[in-house]
Short mmCIF file of C-alpha atoms and ligand atoms in Angstrom, two decimals:
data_model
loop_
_atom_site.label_atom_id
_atom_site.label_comp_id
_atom_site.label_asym_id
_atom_site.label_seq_id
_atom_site.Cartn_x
_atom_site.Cartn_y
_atom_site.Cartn_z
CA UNK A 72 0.00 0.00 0.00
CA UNK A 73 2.80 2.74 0.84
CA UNK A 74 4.36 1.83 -2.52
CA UNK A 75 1.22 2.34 -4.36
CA UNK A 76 1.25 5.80 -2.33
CA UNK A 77 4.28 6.82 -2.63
CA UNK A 78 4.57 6.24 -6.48
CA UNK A 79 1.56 8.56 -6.84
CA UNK A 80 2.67 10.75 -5.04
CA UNK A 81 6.03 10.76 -7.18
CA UNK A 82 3.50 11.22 -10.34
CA UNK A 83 1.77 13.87 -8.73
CA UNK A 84 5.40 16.07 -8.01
CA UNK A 85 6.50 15.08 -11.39
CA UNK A 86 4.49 18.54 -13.37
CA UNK A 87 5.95 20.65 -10.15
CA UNK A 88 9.38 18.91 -10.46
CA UNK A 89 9.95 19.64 -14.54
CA UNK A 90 8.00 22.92 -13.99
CA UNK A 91 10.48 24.17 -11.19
CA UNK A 92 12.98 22.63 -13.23
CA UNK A 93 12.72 24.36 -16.72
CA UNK A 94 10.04 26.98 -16.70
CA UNK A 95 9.46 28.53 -13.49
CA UNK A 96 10.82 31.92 -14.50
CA UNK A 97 8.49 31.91 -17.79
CA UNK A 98 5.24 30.66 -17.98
CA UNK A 99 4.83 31.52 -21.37
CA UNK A 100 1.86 29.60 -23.92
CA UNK A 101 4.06 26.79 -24.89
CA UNK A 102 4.75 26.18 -21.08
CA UNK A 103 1.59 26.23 -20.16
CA UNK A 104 0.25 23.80 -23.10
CA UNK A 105 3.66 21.71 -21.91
CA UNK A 106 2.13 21.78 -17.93
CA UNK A 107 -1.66 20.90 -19.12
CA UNK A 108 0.22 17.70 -21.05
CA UNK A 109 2.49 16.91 -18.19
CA UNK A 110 -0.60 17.04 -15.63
CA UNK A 111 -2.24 14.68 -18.45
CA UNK A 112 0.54 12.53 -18.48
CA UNK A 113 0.31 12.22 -14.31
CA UNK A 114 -3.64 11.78 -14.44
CA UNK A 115 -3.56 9.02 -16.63
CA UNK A 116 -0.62 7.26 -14.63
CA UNK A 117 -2.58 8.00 -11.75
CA UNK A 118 -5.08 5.88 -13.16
CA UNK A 119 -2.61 3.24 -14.07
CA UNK A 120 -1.37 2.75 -10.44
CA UNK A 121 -4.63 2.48 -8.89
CA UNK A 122 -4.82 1.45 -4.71
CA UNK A 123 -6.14 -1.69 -4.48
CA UNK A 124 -7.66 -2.45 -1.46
CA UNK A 125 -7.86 -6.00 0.16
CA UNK A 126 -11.67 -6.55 -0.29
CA UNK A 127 -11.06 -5.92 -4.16
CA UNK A 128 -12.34 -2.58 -4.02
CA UNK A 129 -10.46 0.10 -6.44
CA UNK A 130 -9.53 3.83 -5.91
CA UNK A 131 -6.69 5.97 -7.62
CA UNK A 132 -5.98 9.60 -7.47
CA UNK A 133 -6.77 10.80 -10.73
CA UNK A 134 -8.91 13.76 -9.23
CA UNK A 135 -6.33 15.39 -7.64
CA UNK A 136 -4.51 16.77 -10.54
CA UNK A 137 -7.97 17.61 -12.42
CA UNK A 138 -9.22 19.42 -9.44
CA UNK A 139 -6.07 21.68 -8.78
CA UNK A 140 -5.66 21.96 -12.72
CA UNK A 141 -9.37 23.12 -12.29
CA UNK A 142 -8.77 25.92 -9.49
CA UNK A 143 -5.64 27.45 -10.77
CA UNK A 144 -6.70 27.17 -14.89
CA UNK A 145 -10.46 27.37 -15.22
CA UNK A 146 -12.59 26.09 -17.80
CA UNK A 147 -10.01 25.85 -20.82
CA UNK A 148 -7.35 24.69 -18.66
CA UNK A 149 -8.85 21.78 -17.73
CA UNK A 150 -10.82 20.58 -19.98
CA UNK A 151 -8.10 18.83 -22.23
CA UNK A 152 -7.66 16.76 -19.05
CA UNK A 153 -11.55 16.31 -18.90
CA UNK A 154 -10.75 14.49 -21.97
CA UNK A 155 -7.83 12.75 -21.20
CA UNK A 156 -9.49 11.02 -18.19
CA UNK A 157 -12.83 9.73 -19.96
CA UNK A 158 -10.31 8.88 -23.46
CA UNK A 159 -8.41 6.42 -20.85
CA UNK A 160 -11.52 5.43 -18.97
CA UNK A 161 -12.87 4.15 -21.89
CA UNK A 162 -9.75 2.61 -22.59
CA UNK A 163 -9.82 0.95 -19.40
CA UNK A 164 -13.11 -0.45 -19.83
CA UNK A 165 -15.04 -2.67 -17.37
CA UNK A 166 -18.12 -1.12 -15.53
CA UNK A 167 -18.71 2.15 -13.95
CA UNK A 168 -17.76 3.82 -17.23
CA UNK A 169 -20.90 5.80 -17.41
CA UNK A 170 -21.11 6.71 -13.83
CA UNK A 171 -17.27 8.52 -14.08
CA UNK A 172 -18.36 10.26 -17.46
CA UNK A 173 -20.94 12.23 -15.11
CA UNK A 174 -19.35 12.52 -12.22
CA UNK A 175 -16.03 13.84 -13.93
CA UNK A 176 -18.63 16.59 -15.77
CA UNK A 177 -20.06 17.36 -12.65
CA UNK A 178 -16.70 18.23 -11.40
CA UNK A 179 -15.62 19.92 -15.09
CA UNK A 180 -19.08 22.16 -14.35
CA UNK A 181 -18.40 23.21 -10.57
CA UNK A 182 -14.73 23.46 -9.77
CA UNK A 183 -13.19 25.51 -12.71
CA UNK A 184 -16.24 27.78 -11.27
CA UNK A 185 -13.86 28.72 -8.44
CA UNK A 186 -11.16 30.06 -10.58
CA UNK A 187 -11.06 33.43 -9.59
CA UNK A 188 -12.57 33.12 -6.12
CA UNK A 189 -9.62 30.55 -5.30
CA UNK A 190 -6.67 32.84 -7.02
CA UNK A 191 -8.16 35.98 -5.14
CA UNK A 192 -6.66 33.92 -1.49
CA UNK A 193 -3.02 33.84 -0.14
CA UNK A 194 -1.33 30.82 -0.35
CA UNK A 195 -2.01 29.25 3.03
CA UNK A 196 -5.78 30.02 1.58
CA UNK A 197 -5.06 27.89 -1.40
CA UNK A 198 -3.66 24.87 0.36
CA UNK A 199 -6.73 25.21 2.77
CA UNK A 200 -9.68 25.42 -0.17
CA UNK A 201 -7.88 22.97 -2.82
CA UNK A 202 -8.27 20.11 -0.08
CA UNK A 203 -11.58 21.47 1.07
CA UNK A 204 -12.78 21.21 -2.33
CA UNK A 205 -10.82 17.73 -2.85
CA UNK A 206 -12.47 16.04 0.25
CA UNK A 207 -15.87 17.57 -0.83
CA UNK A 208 -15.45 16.03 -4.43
CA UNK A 209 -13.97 12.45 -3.06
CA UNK A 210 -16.88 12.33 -0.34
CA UNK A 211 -19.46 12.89 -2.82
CA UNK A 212 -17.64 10.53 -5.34
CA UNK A 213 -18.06 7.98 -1.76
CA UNK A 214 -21.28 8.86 -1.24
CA UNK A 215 -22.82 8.11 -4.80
CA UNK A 216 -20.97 4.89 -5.00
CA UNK A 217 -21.97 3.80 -1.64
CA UNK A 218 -25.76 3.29 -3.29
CA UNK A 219 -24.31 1.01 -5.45
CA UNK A 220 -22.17 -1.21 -2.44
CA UNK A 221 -25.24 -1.04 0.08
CA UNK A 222 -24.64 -4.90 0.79
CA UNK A 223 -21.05 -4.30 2.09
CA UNK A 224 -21.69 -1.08 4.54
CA UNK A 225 -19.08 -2.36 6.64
CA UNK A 226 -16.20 -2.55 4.54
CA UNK A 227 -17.34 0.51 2.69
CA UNK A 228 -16.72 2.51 5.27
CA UNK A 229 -13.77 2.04 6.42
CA UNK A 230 -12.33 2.03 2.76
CA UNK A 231 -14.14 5.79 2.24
CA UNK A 232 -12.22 7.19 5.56
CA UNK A 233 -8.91 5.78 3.83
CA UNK A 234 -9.66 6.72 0.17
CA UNK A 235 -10.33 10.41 1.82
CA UNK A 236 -7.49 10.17 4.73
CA UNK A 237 -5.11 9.56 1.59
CA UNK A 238 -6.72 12.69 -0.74
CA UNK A 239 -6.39 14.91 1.93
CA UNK A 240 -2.70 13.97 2.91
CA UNK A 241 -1.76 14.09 -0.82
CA UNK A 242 -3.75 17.40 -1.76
CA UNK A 243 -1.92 19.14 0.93
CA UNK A 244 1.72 18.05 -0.01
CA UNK A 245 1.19 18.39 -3.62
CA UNK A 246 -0.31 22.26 -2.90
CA UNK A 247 1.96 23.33 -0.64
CA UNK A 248 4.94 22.58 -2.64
CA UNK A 249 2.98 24.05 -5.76
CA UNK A 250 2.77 27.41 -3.35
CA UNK A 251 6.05 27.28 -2.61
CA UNK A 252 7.55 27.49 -5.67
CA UNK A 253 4.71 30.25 -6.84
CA UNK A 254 6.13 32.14 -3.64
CA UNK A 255 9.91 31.33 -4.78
CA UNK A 256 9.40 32.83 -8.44
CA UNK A 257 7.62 36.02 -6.80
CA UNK A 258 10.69 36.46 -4.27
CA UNK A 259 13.12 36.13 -7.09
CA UNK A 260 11.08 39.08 -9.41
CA UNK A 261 11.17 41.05 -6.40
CA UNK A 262 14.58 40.42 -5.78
CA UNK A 263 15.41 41.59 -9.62
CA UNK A 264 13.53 44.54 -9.53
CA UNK A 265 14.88 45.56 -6.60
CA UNK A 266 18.68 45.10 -8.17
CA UNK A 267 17.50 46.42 -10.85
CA UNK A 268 16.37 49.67 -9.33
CA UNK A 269 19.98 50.00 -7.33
CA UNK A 270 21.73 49.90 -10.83
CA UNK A 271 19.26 52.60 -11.77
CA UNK A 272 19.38 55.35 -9.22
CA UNK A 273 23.05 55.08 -8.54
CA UNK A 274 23.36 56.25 -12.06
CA UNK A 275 20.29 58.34 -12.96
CA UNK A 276 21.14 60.35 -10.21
CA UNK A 277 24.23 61.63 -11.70
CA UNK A 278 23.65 61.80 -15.25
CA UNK A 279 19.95 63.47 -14.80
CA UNK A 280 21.37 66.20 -12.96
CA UNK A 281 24.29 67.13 -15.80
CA UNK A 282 21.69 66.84 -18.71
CA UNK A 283 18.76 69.17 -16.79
CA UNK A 284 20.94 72.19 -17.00
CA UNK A 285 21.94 72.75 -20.39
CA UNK A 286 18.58 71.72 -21.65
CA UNK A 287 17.07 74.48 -19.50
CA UNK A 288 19.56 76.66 -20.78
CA UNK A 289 18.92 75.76 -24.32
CA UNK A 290 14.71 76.25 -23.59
CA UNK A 291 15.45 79.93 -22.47
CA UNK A 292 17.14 80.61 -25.63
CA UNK A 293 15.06 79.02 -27.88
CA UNK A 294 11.88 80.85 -26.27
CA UNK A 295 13.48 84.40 -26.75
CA UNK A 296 13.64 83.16 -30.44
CA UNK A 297 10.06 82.28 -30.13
CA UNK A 298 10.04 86.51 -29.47
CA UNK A 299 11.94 87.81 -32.83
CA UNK A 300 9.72 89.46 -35.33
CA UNK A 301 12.39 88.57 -38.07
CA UNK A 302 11.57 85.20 -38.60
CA UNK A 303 9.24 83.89 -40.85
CA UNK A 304 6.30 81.05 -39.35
CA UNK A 305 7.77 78.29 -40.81
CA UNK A 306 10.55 79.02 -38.86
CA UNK A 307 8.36 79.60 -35.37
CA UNK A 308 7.26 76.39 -36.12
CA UNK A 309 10.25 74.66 -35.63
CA UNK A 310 11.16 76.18 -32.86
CA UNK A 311 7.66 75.26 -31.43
CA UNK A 312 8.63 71.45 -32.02
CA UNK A 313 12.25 72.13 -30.69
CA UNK A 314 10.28 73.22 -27.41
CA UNK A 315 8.02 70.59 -27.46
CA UNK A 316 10.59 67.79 -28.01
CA UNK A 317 13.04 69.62 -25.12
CA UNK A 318 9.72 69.61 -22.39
CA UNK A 319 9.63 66.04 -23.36
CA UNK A 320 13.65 65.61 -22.84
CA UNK A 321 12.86 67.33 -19.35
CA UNK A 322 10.30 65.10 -18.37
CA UNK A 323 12.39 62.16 -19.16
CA UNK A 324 15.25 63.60 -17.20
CA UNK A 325 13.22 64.67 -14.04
CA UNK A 326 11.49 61.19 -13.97
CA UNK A 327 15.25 59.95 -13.61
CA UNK A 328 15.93 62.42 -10.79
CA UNK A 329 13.52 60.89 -8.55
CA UNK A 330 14.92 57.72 -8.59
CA UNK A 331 17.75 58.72 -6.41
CA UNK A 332 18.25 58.25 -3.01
CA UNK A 333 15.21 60.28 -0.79
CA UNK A 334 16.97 63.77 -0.26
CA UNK A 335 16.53 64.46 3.84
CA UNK A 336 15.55 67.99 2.81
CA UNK A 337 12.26 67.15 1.78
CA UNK A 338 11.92 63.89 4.17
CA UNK A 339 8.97 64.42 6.26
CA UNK A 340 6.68 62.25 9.33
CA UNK A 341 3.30 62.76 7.88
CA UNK A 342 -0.09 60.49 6.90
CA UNK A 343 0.41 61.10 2.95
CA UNK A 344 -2.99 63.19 3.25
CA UNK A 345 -1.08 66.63 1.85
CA UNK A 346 0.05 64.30 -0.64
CA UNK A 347 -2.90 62.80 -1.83
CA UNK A 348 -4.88 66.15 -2.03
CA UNK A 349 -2.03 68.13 -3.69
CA UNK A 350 -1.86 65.21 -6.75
CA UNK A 351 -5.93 64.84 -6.81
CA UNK A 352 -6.13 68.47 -7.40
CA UNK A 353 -2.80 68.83 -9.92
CA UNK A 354 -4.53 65.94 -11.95
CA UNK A 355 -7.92 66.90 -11.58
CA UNK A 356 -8.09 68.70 -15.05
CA UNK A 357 -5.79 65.96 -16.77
CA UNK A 358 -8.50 63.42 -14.97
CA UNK A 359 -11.37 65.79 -16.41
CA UNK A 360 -9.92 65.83 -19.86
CA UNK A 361 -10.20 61.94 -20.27
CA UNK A 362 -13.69 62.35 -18.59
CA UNK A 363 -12.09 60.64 -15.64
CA UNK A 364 -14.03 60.94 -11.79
CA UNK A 365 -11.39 60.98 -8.85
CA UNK A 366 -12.71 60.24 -5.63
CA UNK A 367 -10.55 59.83 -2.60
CA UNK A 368 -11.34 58.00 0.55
CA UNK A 369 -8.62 58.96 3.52
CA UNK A 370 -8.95 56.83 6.68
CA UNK A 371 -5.54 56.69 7.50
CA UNK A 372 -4.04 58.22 10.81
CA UNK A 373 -0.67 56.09 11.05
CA UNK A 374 2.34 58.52 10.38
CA UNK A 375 5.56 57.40 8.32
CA UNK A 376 8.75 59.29 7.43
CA UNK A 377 9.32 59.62 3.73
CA UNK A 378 10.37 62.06 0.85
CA UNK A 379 7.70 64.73 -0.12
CA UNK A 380 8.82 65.08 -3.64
CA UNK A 381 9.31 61.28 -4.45
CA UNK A 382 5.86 60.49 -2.91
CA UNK A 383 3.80 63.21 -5.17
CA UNK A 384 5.99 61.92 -8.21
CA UNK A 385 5.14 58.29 -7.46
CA UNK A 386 0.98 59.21 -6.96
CA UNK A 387 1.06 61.43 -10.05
CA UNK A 388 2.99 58.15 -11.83
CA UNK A 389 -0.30 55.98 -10.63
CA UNK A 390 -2.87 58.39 -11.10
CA UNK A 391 -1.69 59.00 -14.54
CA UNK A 392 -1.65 55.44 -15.26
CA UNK A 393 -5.35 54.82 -13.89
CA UNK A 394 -6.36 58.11 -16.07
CA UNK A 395 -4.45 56.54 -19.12
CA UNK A 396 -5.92 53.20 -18.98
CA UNK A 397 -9.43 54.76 -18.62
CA UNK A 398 -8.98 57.42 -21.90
CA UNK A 399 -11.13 55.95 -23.96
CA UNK A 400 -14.29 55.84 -22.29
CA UNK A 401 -13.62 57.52 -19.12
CA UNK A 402 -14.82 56.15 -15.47
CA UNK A 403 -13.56 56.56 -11.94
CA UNK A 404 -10.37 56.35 -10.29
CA UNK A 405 -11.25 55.28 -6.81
CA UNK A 406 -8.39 55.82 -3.87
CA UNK A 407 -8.25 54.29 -0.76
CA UNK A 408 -5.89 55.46 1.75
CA UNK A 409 -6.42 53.09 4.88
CA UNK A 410 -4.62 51.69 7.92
CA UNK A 411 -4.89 47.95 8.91
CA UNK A 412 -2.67 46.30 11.41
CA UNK A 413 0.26 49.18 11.74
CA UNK A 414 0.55 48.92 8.10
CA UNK A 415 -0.81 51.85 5.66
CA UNK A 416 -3.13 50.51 2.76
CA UNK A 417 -3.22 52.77 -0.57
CA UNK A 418 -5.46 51.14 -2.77
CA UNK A 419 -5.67 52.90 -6.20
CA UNK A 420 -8.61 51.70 -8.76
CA UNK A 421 -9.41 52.10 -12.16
CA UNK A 422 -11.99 50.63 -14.52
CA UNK A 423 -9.86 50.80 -17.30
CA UNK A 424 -8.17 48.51 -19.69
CA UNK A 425 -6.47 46.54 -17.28
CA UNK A 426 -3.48 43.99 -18.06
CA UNK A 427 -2.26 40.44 -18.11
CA UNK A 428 -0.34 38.26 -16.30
CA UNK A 429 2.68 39.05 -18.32
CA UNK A 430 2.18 42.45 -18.59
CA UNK A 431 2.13 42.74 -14.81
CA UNK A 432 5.58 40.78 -14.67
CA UNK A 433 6.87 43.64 -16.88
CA UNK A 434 5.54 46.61 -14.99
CA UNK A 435 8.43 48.82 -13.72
CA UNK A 436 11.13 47.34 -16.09
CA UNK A 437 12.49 50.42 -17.20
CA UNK A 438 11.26 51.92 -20.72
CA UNK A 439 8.29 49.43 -20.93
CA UNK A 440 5.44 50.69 -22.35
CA UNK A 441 2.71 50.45 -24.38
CA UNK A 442 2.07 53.79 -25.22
CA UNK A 443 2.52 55.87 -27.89
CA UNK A 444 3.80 58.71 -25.99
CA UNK A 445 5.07 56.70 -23.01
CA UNK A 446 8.44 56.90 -21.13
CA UNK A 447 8.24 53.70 -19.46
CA UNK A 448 9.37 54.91 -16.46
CA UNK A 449 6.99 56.09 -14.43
CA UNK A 450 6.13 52.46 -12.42
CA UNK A 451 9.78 51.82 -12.38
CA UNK A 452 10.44 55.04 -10.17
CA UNK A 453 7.01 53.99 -7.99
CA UNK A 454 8.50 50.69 -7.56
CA UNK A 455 11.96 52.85 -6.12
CA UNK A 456 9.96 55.10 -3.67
CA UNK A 457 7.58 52.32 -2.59
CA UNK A 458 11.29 50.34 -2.11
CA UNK A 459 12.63 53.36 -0.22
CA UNK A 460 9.43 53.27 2.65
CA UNK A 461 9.88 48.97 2.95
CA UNK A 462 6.49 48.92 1.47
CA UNK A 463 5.17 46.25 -1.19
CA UNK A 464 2.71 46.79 -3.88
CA UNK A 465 0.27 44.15 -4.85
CA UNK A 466 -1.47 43.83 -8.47
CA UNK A 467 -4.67 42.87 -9.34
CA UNK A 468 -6.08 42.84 -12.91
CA UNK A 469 -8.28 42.13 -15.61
CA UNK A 470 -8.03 42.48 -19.43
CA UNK A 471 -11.03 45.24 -20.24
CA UNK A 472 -12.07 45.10 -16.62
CA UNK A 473 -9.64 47.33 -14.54
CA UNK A 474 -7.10 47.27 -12.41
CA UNK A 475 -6.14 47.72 -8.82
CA UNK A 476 -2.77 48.48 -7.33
CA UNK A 477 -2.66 47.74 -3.70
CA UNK A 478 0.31 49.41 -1.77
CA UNK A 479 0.92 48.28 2.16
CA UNK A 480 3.69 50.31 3.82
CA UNK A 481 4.46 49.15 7.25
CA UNK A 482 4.99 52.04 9.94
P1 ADP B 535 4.13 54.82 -19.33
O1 ADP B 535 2.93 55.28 -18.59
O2 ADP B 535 5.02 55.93 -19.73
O3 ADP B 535 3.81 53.89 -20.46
P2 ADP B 535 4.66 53.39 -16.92
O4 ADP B 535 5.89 52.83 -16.32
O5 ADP B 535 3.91 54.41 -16.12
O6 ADP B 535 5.04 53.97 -18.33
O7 ADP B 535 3.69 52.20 -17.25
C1 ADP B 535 4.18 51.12 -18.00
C2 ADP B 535 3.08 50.36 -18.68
O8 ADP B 535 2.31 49.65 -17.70
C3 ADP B 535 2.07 51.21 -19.40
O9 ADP B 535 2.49 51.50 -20.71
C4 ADP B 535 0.82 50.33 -19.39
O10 ADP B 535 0.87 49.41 -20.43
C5 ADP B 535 0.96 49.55 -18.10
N1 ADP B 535 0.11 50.13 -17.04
C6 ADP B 535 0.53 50.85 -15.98
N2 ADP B 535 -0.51 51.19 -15.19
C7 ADP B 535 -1.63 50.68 -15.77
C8 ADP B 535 -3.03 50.68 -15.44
N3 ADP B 535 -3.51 51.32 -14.35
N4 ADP B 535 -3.88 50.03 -16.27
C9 ADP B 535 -3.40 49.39 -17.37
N5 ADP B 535 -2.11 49.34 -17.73
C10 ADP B 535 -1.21 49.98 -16.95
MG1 MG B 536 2.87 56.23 -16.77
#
């Protein structure tokens, strides 16, 4: 019996094992096809290396890698599996064909349902709800099946408290080493930005200060050009795309500036209210423009030391964003300034176009954008001064749906 445990167990680590192995840092399509066959590949050896029990009953694993396939993939995910199973239960033969086809449909219906609910909780949360929902599934499997063994009551039970004893044990190995490697990949990203951003500010630092000057000087002369009555309009209007292209150069260069170190100057022990109002009323006609509603919610009373400037850079960075995602058809950019716990919660909210997985990865790698106009650098220098205060910044969102950036900084 251990062996027949143990070498199910072995197929059940082997999709974490050559995922961890090969593609943990990219989950890109072909990985993820490449993970839906693997899991296959372990279901239908799971259903090859079946328990079997002393009174002749029969019970294998195969639901464990549907239903976690199910909860972390949805619908499309798992329904190649779906067909994988009833392909080799057919295969299999013998009775009780008819009986898995519905129960396995049942399950194809319900638990890809849970999709989003399940990847909205923290990993402990995971572990917890995948066995909750793998002892629900296996009990009802139990259940149904004990209509059909009435006669034998008393070896039925006992086998159901082992078949389910063994689900649960499994689940919760299998899950928590799938959440540790999800929490290993996460560490490393944050790791890399966070080199990432050293590299940066030790130079920007330098090199944005020597570039600001000349190009202010060069925008004071060319704007007393603007002034002479000699030249002709064709003229004016290069000058007029000189300025433009120089205010751009600026913006560039002052977006670099803030990525240094926090200057102790403007380092202040406040609640980030002045800063919230003063960037809801700078962007309030930028946010009116794109028929954009602001609306701020400021709970917080927890104080933190931090720089002034950096802050207002790194709100006007997110508020932009929000403002920029919602340009087409306008909507509201809700903010949430909150304390929970000694930590301070900044939730910013938009309703606009939102992103995916792997365009969340890429947020604050510098000079990635995908706008026209777009520097690229504006999350990269929110990633620095949320660095700077030890606080984190979670992101949630959904293609055409919105998006939320959640920032806790502990006090
Ligand atoms: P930029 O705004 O200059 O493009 P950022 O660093 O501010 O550079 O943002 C990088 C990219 O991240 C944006 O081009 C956009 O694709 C994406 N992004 C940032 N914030 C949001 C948001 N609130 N909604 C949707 N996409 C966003
Ligand atoms: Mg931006």
């Amino acid at each position: 019996m251990i062996e027949t445990l143990l070498l199910n167990v072995l197929f059940l680590l082997m999709p974490v094992l050559l995922a961890v192995m090969f593609f943990e840092n990219q989950l890109t399509k072909t990985n993820k096809y490449l993970l839906i066959f693997l899991s296959s590949v372990t279901l239908v050896f799971c259903m090859a290396f079946p328990f079997n029990l002393e009174m002749g009953a029969i019970f294998d694993l195969r639901y464990i890698p549907f239903i976690i396939v199910a909860l972390f993939g949805g619908y499309r995910t798992v329904f190649p599996l779906y067909l994988v199973l009833n392909c080799y239960r057919f295969f299999i033969g013998g009775e009780g064909i008819y009986q898995s086809l519905v129960f396995s449909t049942i399950i194809l219906i319900v638990v890809p349902y849970l999709n989003r609910w399940f990847m909205g909780k923290s990993a402990k949360g995971r572990v917890l709800y995948a066995v909750v929902v793998t002892f629900l599934v296996m009990a009802c499997y139990f259940f149904t099946l004990s209509f059909k063994y009435s006669n034998l009551t008393g070896e039925f039970l006992p086998l159901t408290v082992y078949a389910l004893v063994i689900h649960i044990i499994v689940t919760s190995v299998i899950m928590s080493l799938i959440e540790k490697v999800i929490a290993n990949v996460k560490t490393r990203e944050l790791y890399l930005r966070s080199e990432r951003l050293r590299d940066i500010s030790d130079l920007s630092a330098s090199i944005a200060h020597e570039i600001r000057n000349p190009l202010t000087v060069t925008n004071g002369f060319l704007q007393l050009l603007q002034g002479s009555k000699t030249i002709t309009a064709e003229e004016k209007s290069y000058i007029e795309f000189s300025l433009k292209e120089l205010e751009r150069a600026e913006l560039i260069v002052s977006d670099f500036l803030t990525f240094s170190k926090p200057q102790s100057a403007n380092m202040v022990y406040a609640n980030f209210k002045d800063e919230i109002t003063y960037v809801e009323n700078i962007m309030r006609p930028y946010a009116n423009l794109n028929q954009v509603d602001i609306q701020v919610r400021f709970t917080n009373s927890l104080m933190k030391r931090y720089d002034k400037n950096q802050m207002q850079q790194c709100f006007i960075n997110l508020f932009k964003n929000g403002i920029e995602a919602m340009a087409d058809n306008g909507g509201a950019l809700s903010i949430d300034v909150a304390e929970h716990k000694k930590n301070i919660m900044i939730k910013i909210s938009d309703c606009g176009v939102g992103m995916t997985r792997e365009e969340i990865v890429q947020l604050g790698k510098p000079y990635y954008s995908t706008k026209k106009e777009g520097t690229g650098l504006g999350m990269l220098m929110v990633y620095s001064t949320i660095g700077n205060v030890k606080g984190k910044i979670d992101v949630k969102s959904v293609v055409g749906k919105g998006t939320t950036f959640l920032i806790t900084i502990p006090v």
